Coordinates of C-alpha atoms in Angstrom, one line a residue:
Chain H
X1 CA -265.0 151.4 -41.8
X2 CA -266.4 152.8 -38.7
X3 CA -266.0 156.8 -38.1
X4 CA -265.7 156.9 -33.9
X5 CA -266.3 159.2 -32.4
X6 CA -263.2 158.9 -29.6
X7 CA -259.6 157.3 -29.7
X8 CA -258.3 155.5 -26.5
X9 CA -254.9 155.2 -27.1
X10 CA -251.8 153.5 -25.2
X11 CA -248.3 154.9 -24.8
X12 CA -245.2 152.1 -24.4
X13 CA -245.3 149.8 -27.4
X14 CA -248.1 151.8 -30.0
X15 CA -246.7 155.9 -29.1
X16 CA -242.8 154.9 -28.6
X17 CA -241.0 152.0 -27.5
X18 CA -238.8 152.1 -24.4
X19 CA -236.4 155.4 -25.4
X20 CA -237.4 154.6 -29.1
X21 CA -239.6 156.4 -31.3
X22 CA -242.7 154.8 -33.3
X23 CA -242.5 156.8 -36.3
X24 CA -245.9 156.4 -37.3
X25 CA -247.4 157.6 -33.9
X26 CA -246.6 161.6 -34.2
X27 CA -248.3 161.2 -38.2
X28 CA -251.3 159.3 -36.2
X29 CA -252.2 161.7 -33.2
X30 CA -251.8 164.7 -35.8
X31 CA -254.4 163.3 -38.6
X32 CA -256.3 162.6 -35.3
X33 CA -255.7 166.6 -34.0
X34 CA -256.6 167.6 -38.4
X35 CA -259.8 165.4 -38.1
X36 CA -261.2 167.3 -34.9
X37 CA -261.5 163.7 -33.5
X38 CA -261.1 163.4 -29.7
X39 CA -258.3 161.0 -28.3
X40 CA -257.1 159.9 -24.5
X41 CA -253.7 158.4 -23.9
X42 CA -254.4 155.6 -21.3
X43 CA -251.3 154.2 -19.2
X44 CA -251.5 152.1 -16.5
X45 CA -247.8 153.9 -14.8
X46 CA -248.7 155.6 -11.5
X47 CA -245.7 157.5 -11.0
X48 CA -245.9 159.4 -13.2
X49 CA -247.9 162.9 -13.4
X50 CA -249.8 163.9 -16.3
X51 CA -247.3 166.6 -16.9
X52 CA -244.4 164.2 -16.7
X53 CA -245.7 162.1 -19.7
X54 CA -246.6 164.4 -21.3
X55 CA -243.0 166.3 -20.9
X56 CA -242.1 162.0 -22.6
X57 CA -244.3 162.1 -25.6
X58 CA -243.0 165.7 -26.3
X59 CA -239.6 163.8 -26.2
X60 CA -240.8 161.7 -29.3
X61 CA -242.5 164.9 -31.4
X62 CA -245.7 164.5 -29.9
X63 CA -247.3 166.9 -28.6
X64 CA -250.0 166.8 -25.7
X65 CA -252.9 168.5 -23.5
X66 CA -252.5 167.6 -20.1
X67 CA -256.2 166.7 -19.7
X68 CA -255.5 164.3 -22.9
X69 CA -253.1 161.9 -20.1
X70 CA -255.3 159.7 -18.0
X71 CA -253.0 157.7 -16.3
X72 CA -254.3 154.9 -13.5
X73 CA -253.5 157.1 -10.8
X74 CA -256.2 159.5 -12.2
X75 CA -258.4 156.8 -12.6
X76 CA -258.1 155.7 -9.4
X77 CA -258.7 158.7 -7.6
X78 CA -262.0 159.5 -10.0
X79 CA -262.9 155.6 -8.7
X80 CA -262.9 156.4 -5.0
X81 CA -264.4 160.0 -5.7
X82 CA -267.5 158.5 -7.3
X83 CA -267.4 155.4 -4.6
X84 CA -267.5 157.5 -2.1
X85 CA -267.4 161.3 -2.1
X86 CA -265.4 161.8 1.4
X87 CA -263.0 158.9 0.6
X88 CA -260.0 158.5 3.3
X89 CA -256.9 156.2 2.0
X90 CA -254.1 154.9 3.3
X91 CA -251.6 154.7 0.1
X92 CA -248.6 153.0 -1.1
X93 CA -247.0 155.1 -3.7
X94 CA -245.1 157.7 -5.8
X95 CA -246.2 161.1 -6.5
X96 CA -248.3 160.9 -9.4
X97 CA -250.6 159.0 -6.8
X98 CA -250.4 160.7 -4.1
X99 CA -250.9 163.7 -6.3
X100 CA -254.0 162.3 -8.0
X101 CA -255.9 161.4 -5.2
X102 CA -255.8 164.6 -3.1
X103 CA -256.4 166.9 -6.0
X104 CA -259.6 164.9 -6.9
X105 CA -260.4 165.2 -2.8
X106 CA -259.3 162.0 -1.3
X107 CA -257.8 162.1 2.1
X108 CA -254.7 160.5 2.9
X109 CA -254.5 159.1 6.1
X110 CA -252.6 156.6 8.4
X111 CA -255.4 155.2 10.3
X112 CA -258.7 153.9 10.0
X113 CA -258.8 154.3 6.0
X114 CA -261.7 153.6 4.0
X115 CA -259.4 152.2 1.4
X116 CA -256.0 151.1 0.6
X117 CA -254.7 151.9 -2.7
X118 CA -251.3 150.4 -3.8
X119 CA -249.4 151.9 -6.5
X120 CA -245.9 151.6 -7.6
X121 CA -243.3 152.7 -5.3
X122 CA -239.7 152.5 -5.0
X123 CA -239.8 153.9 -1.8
X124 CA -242.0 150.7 -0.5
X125 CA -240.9 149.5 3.4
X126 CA -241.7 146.3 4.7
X127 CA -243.4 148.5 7.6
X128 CA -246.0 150.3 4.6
X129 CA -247.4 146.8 3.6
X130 CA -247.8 145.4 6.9
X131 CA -249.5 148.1 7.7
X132 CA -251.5 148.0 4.3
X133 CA -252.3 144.1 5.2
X134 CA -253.4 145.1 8.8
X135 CA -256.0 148.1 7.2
X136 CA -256.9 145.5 4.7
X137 CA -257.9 143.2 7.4
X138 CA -259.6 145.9 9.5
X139 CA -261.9 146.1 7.1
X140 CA -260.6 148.7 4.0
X141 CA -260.8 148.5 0.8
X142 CA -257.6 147.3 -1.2
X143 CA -257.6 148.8 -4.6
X144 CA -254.8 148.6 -6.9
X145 CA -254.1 150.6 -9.6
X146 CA -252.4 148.4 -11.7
X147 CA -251.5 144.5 -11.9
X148 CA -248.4 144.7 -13.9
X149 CA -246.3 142.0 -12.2
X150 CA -242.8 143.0 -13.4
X151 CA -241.6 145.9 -15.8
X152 CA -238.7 145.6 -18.1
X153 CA -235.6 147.7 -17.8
X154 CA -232.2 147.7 -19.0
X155 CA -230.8 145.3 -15.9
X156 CA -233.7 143.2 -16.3
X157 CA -237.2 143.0 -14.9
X158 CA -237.8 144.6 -11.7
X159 CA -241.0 144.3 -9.3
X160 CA -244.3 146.0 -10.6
X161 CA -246.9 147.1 -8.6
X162 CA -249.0 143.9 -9.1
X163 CA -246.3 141.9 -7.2
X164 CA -246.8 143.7 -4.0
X165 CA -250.8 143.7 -4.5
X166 CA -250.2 140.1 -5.0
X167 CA -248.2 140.1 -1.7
X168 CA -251.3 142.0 0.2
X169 CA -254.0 139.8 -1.3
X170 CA -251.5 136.3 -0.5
X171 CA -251.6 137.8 3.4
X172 CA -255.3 139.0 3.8
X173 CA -257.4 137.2 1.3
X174 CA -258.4 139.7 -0.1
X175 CA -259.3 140.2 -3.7
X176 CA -258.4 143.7 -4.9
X177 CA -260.3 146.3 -7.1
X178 CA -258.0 147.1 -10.1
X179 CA -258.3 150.4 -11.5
X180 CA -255.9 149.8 -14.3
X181 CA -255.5 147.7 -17.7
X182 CA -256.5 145.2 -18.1
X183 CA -260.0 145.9 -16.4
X184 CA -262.2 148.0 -17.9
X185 CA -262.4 150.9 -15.4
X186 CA -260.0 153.3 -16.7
X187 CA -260.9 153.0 -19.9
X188 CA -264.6 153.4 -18.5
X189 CA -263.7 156.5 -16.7
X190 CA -261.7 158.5 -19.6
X191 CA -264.6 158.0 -21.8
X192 CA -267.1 159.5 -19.3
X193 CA -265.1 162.5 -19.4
X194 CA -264.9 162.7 -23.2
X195 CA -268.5 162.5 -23.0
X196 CA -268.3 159.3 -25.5
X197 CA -270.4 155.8 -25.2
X198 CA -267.9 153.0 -25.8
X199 CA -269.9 151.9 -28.6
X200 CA -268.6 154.8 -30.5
X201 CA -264.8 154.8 -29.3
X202 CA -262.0 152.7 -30.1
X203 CA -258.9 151.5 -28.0
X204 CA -255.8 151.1 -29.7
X205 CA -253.1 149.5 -28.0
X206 CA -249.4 146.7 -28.7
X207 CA -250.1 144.5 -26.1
X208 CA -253.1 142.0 -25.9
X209 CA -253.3 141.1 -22.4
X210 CA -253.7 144.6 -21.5
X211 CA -255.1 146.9 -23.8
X212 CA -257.4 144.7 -26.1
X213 CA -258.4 142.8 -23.1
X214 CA -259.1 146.2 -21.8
X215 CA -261.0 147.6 -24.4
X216 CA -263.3 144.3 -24.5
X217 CA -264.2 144.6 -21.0
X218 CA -264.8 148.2 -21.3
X219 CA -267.4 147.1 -24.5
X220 CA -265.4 149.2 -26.4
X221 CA -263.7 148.5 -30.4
X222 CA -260.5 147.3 -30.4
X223 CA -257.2 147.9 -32.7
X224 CA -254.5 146.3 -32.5
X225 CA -251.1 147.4 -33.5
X226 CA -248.1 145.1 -34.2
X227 CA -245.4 147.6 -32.5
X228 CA -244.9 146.5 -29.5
X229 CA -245.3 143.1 -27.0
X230 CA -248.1 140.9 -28.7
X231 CA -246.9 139.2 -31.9
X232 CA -249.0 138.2 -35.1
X233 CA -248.6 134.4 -34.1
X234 CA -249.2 135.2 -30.6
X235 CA -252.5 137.3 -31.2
X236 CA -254.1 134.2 -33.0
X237 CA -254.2 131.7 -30.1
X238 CA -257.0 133.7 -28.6
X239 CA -260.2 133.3 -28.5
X240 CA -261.7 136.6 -28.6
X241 CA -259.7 138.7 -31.3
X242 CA -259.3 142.2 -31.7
X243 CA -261.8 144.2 -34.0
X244 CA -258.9 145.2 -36.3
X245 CA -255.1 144.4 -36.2
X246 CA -252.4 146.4 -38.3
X247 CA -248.9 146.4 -38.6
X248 CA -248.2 150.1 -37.8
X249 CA -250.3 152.9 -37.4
X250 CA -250.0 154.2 -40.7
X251 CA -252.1 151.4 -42.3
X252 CA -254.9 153.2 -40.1
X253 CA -257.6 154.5 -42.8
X254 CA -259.4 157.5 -40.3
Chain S
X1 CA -243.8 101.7 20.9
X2 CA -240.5 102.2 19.2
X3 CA -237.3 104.0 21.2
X4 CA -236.4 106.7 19.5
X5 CA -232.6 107.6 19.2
X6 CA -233.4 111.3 18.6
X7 CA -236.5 113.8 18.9
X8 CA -236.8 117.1 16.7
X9 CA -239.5 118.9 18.4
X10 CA -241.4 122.3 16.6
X11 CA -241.7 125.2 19.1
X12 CA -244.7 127.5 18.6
X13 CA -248.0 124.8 19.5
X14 CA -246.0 122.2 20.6
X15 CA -243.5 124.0 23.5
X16 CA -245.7 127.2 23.9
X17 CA -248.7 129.2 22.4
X18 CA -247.3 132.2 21.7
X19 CA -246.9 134.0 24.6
X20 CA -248.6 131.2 26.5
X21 CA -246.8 128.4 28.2
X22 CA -248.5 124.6 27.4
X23 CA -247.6 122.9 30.7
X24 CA -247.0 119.4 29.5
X25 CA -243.9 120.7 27.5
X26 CA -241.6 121.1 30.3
X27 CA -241.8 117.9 31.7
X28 CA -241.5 116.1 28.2
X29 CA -238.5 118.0 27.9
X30 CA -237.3 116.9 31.5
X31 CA -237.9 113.2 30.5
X32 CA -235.8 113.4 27.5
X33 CA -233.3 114.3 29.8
X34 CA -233.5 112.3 32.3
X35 CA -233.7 109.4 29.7
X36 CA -230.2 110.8 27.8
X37 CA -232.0 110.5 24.7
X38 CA -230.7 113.5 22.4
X39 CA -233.2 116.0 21.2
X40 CA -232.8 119.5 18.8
X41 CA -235.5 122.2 18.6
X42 CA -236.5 123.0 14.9
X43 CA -237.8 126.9 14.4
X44 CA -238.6 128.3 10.6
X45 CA -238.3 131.5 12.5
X46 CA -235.5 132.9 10.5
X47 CA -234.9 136.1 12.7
X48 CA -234.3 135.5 16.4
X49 CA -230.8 133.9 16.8
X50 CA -230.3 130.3 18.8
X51 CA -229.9 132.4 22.1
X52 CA -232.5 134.4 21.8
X53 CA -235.0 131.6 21.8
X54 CA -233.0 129.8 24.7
X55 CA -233.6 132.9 26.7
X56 CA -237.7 132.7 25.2
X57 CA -237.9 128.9 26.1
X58 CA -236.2 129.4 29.2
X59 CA -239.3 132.0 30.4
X60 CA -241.4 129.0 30.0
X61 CA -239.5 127.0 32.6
X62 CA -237.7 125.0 29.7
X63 CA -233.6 124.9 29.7
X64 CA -231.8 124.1 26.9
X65 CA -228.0 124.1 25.3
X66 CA -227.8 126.5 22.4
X67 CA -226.7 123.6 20.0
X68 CA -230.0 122.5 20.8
X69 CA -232.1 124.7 19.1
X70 CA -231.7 124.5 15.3
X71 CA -233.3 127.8 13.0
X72 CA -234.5 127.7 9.3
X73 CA -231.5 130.5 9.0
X74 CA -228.8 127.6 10.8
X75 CA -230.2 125.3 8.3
X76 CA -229.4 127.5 5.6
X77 CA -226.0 128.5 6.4
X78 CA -224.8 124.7 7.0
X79 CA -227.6 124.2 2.9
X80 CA -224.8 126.8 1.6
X81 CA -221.5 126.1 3.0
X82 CA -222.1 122.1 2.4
X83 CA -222.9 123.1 -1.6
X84 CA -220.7 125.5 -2.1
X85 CA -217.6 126.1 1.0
X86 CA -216.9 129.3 -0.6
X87 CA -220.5 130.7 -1.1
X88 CA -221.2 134.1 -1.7
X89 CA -224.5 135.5 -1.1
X90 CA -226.7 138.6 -1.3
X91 CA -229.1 138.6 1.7
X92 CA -232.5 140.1 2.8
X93 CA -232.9 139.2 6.9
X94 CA -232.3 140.0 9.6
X95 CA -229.5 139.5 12.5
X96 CA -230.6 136.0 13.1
X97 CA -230.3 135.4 9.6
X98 CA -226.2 137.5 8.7
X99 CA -225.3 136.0 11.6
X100 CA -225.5 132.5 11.2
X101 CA -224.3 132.8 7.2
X102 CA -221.4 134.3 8.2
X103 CA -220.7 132.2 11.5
X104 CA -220.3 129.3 8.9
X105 CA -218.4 131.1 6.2
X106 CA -221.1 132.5 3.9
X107 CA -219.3 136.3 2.7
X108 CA -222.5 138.5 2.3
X109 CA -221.8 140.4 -0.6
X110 CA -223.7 143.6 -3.2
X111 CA -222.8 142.0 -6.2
X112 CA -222.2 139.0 -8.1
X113 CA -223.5 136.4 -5.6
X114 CA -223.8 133.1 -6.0
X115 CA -226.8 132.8 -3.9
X116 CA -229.7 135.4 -3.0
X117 CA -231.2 134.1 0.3
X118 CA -234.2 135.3 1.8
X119 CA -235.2 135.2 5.4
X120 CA -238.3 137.8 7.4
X121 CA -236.6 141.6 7.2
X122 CA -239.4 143.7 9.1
X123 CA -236.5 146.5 7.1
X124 CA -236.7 145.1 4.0
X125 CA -237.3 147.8 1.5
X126 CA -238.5 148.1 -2.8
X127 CA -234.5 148.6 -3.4
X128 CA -233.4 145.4 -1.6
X129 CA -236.1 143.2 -3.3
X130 CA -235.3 144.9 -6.6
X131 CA -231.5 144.0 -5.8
X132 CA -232.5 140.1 -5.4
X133 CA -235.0 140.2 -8.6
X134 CA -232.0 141.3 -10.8
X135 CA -229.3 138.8 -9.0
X136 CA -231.5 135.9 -10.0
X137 CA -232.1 137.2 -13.7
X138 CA -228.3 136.7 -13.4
X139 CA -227.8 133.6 -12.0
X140 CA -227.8 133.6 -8.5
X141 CA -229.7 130.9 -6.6
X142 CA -232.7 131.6 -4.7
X143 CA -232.8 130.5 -1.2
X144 CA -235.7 130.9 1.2
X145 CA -235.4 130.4 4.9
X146 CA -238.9 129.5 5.5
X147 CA -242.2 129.7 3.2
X148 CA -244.5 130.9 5.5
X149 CA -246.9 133.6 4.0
X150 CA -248.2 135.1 7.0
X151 CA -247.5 135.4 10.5
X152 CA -250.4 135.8 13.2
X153 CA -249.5 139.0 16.1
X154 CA -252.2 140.4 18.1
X155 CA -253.3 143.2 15.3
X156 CA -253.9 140.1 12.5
X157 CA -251.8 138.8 10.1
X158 CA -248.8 140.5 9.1
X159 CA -246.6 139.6 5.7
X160 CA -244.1 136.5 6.5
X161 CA -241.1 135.2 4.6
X162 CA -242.9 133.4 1.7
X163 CA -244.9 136.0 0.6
X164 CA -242.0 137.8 -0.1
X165 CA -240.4 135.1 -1.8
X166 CA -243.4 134.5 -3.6
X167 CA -242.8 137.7 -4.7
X168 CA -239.1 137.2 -6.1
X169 CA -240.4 134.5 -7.3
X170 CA -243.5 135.8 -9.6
X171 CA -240.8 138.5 -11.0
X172 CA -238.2 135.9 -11.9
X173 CA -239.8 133.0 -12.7
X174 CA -237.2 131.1 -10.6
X175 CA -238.9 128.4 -7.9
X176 CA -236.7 129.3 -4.4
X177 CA -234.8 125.8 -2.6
X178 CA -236.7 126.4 0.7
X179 CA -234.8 125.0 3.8
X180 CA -237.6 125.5 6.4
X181 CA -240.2 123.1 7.0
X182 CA -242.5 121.5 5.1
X183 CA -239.2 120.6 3.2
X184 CA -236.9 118.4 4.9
X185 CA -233.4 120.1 4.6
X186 CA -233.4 121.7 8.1
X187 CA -234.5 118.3 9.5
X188 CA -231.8 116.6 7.8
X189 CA -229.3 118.7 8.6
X190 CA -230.8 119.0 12.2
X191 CA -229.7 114.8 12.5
X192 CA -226.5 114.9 10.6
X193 CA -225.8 117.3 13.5
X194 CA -227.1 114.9 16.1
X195 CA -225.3 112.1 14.1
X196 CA -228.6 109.6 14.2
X197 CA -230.4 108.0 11.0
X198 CA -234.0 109.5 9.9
X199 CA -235.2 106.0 10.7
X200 CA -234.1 106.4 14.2
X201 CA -235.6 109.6 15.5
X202 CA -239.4 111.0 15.2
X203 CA -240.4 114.7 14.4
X204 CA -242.8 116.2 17.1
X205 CA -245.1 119.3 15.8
X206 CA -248.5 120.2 16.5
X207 CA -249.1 121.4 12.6
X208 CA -249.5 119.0 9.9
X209 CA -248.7 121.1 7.1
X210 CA -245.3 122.3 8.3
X211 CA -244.0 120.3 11.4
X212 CA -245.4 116.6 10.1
X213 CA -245.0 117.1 6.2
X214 CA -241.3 118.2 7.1
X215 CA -241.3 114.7 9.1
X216 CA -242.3 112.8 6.1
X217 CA -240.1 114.7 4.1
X218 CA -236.6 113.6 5.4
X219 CA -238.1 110.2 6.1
X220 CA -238.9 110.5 9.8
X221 CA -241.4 109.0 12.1
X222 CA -243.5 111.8 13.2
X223 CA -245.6 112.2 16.3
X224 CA -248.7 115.4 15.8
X225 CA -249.8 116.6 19.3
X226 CA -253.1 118.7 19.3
X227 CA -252.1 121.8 21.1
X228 CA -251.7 123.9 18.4
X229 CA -252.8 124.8 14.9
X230 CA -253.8 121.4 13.3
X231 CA -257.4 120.1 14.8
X232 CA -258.2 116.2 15.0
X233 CA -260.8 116.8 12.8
X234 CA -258.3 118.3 10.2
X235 CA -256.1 115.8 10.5
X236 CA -258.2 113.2 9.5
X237 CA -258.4 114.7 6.2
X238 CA -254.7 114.4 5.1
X239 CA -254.0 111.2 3.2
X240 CA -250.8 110.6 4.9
X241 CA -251.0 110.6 8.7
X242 CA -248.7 111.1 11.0
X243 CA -247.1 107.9 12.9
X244 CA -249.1 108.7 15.7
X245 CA -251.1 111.5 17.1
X246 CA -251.9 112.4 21.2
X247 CA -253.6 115.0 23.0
X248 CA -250.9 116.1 24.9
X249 CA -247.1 115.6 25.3
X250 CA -247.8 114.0 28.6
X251 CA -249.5 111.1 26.9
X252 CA -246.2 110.1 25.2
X253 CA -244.7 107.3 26.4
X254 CA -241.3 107.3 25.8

């Protein structure tokens, strides 16, 4: 088997499930940490900080480097960054945005934006997106970090940030940049800073739609672990199939 | 040319252009008059109650009764009550929209509703829209005012009704009973009102899409008048077209 050079890795579904724990993940990221081998979590949750996921996968016995978390809020901001070095934004979003995009030298601003970037926010006003629309039409950017249309929780699923970029794009016309899974640009950016071609790096991820998807547009490997949202009997009905699929992380062979 | 027993006429394009007045309206309105034939005004605008757009109509010289003016939030107080006398509902709208639910009966309620209704809320927020996602996923009914996406104002186009339903609607999975026009609910319940037969009254709009589909809908005669959004050329492309089609109201011959 292939010896790469760089793991991608998600979080919900192959690292822990909801609250639960994946056994197998703590044994996987430490014969990664024994091997020397250089690994990324990628997660396409804005909200969050680095620091607060990583406080999570401490939660389940895993321990973490900050600079190890790219979530798609630090993605994002990287994006505009290298778009355009004195990027303005007009955002719609939580901290770990917000956050993200002025420590990487993005200025926020309520008028004449060069882009808007929509994120999750539970905060969101019916006054933010028609503002966002009007921006949009005056000629920004829209740039979402994530699609994800609806997100599970214990009362059932709630909005995602993908429904309100839906929302922007069903008022302006306009098609958005997504920075998130399951484009390729995330994935694209934490390899750059690993220093890694995606020809020698893997992404390892539960759900299909996302992360394999992902890690095909990013011309990267793919392995697929059967932990989380995409099913054996599921996985076969498409076309393009993962480069390996396993039932849990410890029928990995390094 | 056939006497009508009724007329339904659209507002916006056919009575005035936004903030413009279209001179021919007033005196079509005066002839209905002076003729006693009965007449309603049919608005999807879910916001502004029945005297608020007397007092709008009224700045453009044109007097009407309040009973006369029906709104897609009338419609779907009279939708509710008529399924279900002791409905419950959770709303997202505004006064236009509480008012008229409970002015027929409707008790707006947190929880357990047996209907989620949706009308424009320029204060609707991520919480309420969360709220409505979760009281579907349980059973309530999803009821939209009016399905229009966008709304033009003099900045561009700012979010409208459906493309927050849309929203609800992506995250649930549940298809919304829309009362505004195209359907023909509001129109129905705009001649059970005036007490006349579909067959005996004609639908008067100046866009195809909305006013005339509504017509066809409830199984009117409809009458498209090209001082608003649909173009003649347009027109022509729609397989069904409307029973006839004038320049201007004051080519009507009643």
């Amino acid at each position: 088997m292939k010896k790469y050079e760089a793991y991608l890795i998600d979080l919900d579904g192959t690292m822990y499930r909801g609250k639960s724990p994946i056994p197998e993940a703590k044994s996987f990221i430490e014969e990664l940490k024994a091997q020397g081998i250089p690994f990324m979590f990628v997660t396409n949750n804005s909200s969050r900080t680095p620091e607060d996921t990583q406080i999570k996968l401490k939660q389940f016995g895993i321990e973490s480097e900050v600079h190890q978390i790219m979530t798609a809020s630090l993605a994002t901001a990287s994006y505009l960054i290298e778009e355009k070095p004195d990027a303005t934004a007009y955002v719609i979003g939580e901290k770990g945005l917000t956050t993200a995009l002025e420590d990487k030298g993005v200025q926020l601003v309520e008028d004449h934006p060069d882009y808007v970037v929509v994120g999750i926010d539970r905060h969101n006003t019916y006054k933010k997106i028609r503002q966002a629309c009007l921006h949009v039409q005056n000629g920004a950017k829209l740039i979402a970090t994530n699609p994800d249309i609806k997100v599970p929780t214990e009362k059932g699923m709630v909005p995602g940030n993908g429904a309100f970029v839906n929302l922007i794009e069903n008022v302006t016309g306009m098609t958005p940049e997504i920075i998130g899974k399951p484009t390729g640009h995330m994935l694209q950016i934490a390899l750059e800073q690993l220093g890694v071609e995606p020809e020698d790096a893997i992404m390892v991820g539960d759900n299909y739609l996302t992360d394999i998807q992902a890690g095909i547009r990013a011309e990267m490997d793919t392995l697929h672990v059967h932990t989380g949202v995409t099913s054996k009997d599921e996985l076969m009905q498409y076309a393009v199939q993962p480069t390996y699929s396993i039932e849990t992380l410890a029928d990995w062979v390094f």
